[in-house]
PDB file of C-alpha atoms in Angstrom:
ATOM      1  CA  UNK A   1     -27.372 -75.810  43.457  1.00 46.00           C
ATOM      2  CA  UNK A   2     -28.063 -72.794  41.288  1.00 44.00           C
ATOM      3  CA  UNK A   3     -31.578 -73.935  40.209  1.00 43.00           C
ATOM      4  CA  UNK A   4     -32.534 -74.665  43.879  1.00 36.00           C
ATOM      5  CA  UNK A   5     -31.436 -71.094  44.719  1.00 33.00           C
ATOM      6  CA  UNK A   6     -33.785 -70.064  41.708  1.00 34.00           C
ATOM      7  CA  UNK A   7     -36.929 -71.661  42.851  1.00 32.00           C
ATOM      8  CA  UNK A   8     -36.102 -71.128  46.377  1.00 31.00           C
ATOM      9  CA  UNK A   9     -36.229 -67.253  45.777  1.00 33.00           C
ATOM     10  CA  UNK A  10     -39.542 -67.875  43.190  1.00 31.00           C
ATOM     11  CA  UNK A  11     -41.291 -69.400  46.156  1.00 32.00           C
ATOM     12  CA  UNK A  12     -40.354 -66.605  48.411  1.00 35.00           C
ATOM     13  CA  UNK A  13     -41.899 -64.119  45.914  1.00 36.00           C
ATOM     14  CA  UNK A  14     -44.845 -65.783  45.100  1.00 36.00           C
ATOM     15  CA  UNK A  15     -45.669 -66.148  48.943  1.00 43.00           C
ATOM     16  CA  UNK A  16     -45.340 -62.140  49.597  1.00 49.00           C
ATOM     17  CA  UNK A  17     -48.548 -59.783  50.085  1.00 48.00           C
ATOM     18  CA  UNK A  18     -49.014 -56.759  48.029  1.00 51.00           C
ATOM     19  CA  UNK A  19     -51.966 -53.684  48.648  1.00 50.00           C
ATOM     20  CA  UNK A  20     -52.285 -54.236  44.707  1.00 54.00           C
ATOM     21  CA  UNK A  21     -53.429 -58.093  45.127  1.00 53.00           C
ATOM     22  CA  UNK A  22     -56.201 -57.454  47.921  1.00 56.00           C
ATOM     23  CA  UNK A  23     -59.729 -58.067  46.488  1.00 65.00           C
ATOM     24  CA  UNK A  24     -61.809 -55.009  46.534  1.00 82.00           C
ATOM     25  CA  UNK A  25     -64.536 -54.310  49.048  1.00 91.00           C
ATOM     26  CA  UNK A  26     -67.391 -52.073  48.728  1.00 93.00           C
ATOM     27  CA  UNK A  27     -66.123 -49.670  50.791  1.00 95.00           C
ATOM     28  CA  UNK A  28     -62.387 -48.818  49.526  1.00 95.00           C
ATOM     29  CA  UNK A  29     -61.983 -45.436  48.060  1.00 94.00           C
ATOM     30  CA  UNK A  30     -62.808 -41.885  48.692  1.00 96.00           C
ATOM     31  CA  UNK A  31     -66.173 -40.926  50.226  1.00 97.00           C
ATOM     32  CA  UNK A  32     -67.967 -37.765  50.030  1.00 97.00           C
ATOM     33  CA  UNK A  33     -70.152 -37.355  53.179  1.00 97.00           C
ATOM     34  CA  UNK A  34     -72.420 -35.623  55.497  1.00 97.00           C
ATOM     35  CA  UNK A  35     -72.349 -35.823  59.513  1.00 95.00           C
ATOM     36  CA  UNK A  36     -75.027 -34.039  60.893  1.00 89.00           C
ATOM     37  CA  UNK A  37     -75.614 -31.513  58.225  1.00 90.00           C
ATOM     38  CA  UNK A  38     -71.886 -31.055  58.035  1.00 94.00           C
ATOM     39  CA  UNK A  39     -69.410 -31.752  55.150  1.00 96.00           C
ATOM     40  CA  UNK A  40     -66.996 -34.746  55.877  1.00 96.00           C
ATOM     41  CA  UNK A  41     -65.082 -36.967  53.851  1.00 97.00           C
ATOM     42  CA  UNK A  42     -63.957 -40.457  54.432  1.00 97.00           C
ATOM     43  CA  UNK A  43     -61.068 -42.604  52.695  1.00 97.00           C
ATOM     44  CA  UNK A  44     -60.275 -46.248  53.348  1.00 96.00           C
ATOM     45  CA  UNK A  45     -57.076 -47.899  51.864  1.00 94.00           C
ATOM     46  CA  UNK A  46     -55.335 -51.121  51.242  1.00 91.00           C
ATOM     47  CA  UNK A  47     -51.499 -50.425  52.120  1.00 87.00           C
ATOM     48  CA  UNK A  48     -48.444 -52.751  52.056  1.00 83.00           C
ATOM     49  CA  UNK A  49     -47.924 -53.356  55.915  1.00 79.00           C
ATOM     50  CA  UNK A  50     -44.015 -54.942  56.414  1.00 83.00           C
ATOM     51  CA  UNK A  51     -43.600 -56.565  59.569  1.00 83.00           C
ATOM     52  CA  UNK A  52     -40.108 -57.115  60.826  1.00 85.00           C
ATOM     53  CA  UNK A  53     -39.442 -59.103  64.143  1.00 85.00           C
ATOM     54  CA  UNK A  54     -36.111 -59.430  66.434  1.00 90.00           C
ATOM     55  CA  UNK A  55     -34.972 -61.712  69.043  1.00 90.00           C
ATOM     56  CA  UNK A  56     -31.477 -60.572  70.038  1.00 89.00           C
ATOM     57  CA  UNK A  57     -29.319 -59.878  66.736  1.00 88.00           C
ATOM     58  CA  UNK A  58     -31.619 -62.375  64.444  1.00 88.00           C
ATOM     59  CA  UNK A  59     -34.738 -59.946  62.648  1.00 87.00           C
ATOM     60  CA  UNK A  60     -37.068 -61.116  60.274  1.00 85.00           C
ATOM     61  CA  UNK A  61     -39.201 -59.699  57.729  1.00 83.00           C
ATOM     62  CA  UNK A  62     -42.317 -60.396  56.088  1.00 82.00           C
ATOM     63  CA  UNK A  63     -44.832 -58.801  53.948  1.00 80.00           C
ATOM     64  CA  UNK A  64     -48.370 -57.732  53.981  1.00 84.00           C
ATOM     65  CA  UNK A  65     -51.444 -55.619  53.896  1.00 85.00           C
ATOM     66  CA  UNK A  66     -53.454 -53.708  56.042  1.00 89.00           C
ATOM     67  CA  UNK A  67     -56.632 -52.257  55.418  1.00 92.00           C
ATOM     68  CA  UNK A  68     -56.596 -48.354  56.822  1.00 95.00           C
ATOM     69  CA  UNK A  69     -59.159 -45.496  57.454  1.00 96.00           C
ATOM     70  CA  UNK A  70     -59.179 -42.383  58.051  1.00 97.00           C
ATOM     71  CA  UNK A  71     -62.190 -39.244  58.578  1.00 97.00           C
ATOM     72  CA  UNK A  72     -62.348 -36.040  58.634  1.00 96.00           C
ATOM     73  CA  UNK A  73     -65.240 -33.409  59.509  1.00 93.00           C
ATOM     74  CA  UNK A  74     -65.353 -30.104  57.616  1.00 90.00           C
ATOM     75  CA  UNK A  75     -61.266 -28.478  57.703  1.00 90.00           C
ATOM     76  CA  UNK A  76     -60.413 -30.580  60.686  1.00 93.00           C
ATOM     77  CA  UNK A  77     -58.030 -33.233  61.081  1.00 96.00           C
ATOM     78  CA  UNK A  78     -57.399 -36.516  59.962  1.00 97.00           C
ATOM     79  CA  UNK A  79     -58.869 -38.895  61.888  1.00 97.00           C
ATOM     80  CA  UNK A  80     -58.297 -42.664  62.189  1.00 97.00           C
ATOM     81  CA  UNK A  81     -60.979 -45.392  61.982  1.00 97.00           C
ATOM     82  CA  UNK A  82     -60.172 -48.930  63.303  1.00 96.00           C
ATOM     83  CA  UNK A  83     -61.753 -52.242  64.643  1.00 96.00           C
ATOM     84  CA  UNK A  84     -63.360 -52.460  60.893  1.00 96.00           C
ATOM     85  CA  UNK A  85     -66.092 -55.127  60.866  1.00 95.00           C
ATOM     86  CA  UNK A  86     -68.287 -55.981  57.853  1.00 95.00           C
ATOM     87  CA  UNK A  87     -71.182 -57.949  57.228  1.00 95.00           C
ATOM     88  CA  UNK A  88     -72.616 -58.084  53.629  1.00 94.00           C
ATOM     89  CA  UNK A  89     -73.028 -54.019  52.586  1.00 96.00           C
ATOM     90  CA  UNK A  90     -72.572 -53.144  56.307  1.00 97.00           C
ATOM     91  CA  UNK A  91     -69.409 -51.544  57.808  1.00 97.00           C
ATOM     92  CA  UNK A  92     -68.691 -50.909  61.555  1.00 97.00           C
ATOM     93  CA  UNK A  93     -65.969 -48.947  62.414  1.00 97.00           C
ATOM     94  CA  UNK A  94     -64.510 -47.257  65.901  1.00 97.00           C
ATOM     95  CA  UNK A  95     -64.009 -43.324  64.913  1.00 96.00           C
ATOM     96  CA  UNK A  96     -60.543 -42.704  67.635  1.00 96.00           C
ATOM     97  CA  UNK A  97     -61.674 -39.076  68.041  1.00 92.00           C
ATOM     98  CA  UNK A  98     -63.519 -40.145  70.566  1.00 93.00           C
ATOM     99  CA  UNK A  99     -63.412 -44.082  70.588  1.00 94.00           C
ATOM    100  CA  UNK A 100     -67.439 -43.959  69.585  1.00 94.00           C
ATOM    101  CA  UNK A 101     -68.670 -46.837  66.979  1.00 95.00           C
ATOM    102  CA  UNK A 102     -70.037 -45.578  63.401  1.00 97.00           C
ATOM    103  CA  UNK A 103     -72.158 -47.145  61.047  1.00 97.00           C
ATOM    104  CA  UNK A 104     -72.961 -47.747  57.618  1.00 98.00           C
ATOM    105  CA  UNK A 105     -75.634 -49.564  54.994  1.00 98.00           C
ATOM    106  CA  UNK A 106     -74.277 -49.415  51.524  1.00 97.00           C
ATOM    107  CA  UNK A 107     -76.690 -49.051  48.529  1.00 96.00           C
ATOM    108  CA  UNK A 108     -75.299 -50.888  45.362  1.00 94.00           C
ATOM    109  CA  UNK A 109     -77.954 -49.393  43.387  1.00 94.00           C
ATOM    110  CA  UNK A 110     -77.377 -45.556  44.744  1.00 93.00           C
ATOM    111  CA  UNK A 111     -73.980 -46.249  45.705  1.00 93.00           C
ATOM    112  CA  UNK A 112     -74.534 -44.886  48.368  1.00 96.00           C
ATOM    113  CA  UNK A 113     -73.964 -45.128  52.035  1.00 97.00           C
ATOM    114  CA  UNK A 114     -76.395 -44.496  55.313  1.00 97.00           C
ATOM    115  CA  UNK A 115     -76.245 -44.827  59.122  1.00 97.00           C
ATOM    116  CA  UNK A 116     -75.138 -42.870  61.872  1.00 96.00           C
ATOM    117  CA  UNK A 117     -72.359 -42.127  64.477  1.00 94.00           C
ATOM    118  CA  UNK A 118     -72.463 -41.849  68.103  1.00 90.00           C
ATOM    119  CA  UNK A 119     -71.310 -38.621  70.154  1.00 86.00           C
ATOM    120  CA  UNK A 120     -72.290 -38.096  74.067  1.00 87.00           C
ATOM    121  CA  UNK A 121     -74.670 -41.170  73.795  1.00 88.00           C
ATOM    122  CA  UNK A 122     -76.902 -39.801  70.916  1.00 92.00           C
ATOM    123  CA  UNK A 123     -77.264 -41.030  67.140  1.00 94.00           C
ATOM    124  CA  UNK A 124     -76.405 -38.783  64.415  1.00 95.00           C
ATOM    125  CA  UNK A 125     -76.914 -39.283  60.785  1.00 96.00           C
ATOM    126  CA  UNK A 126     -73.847 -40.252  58.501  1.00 97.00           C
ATOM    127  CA  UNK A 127     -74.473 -40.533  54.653  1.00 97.00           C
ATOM    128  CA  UNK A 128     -71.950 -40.911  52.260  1.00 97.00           C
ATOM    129  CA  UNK A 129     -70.973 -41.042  48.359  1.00 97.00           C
ATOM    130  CA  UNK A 130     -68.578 -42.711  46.434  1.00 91.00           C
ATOM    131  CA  UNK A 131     -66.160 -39.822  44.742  1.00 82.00           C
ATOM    132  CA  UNK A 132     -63.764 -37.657  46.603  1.00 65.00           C
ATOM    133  CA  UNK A 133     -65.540 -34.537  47.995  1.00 52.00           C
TER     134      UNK A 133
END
């Protein structure tokens, strides 16, 4: 009984999701950048996401990971980037400061990133570099 408890709580373990075990992408980390002529940064994050569930008086709770951005222009706020899509070195992204879709083409060589976002219906240009700013 004891050593079924023992593997039975080994198998749990070994079956839970940690930010730490997420393979890295190209576009994790801290980004200095430039919107428009402006000074921006950008930051996007693995983080442990826990999920817990009820149905009357019986929860349960399981582990995992979320990838999470976030922007912000000049001394403004923090703002949140979702609906993350990636193809090869290219990243789409919905900024929610206005709901407007963002792009970017990452260099490897220059390590360095280039598109543009979307405000009122025109294209401005984004560019940004690995390295907190």
């Amino acid at each position: 009984m004891k050593r079924t408890l023992v593997t039975l709580a080994l198998l749990s373990l070994t079956t839970m999701s940690h930010a730490s075990q997420v393979a890295n992408a190209w576009y994790f980390g801290h980004w200095s950048c430039v919107i428009d002529h402006r000074a921006a940064q950008m930051v996007w994050e693995v983080v442990d996401d826990p999920q817990t569930s009820c149905n009357g008086n019986i929860c349960s709770s399981s582990s995992g990971v979320a990838v999470k951005g976030w922007f912000k222009d000049g001394n403004g706020p923090w703002v949140k980037l979702i609906n993350r899509s990636t193809s090869g070195t290219d990243l789409r992204f919905t900024y929610t400061g206005d709901s407007t879709r963002w792009f970017l083409r990452f260099d490897p060589n220059t390590q360095v990133a280039n598109g543009n976002t979307m405000w009122r219906g025109n294209t401005y240009p984004l560019n940004c570099a690995k390295g907190k700013g």
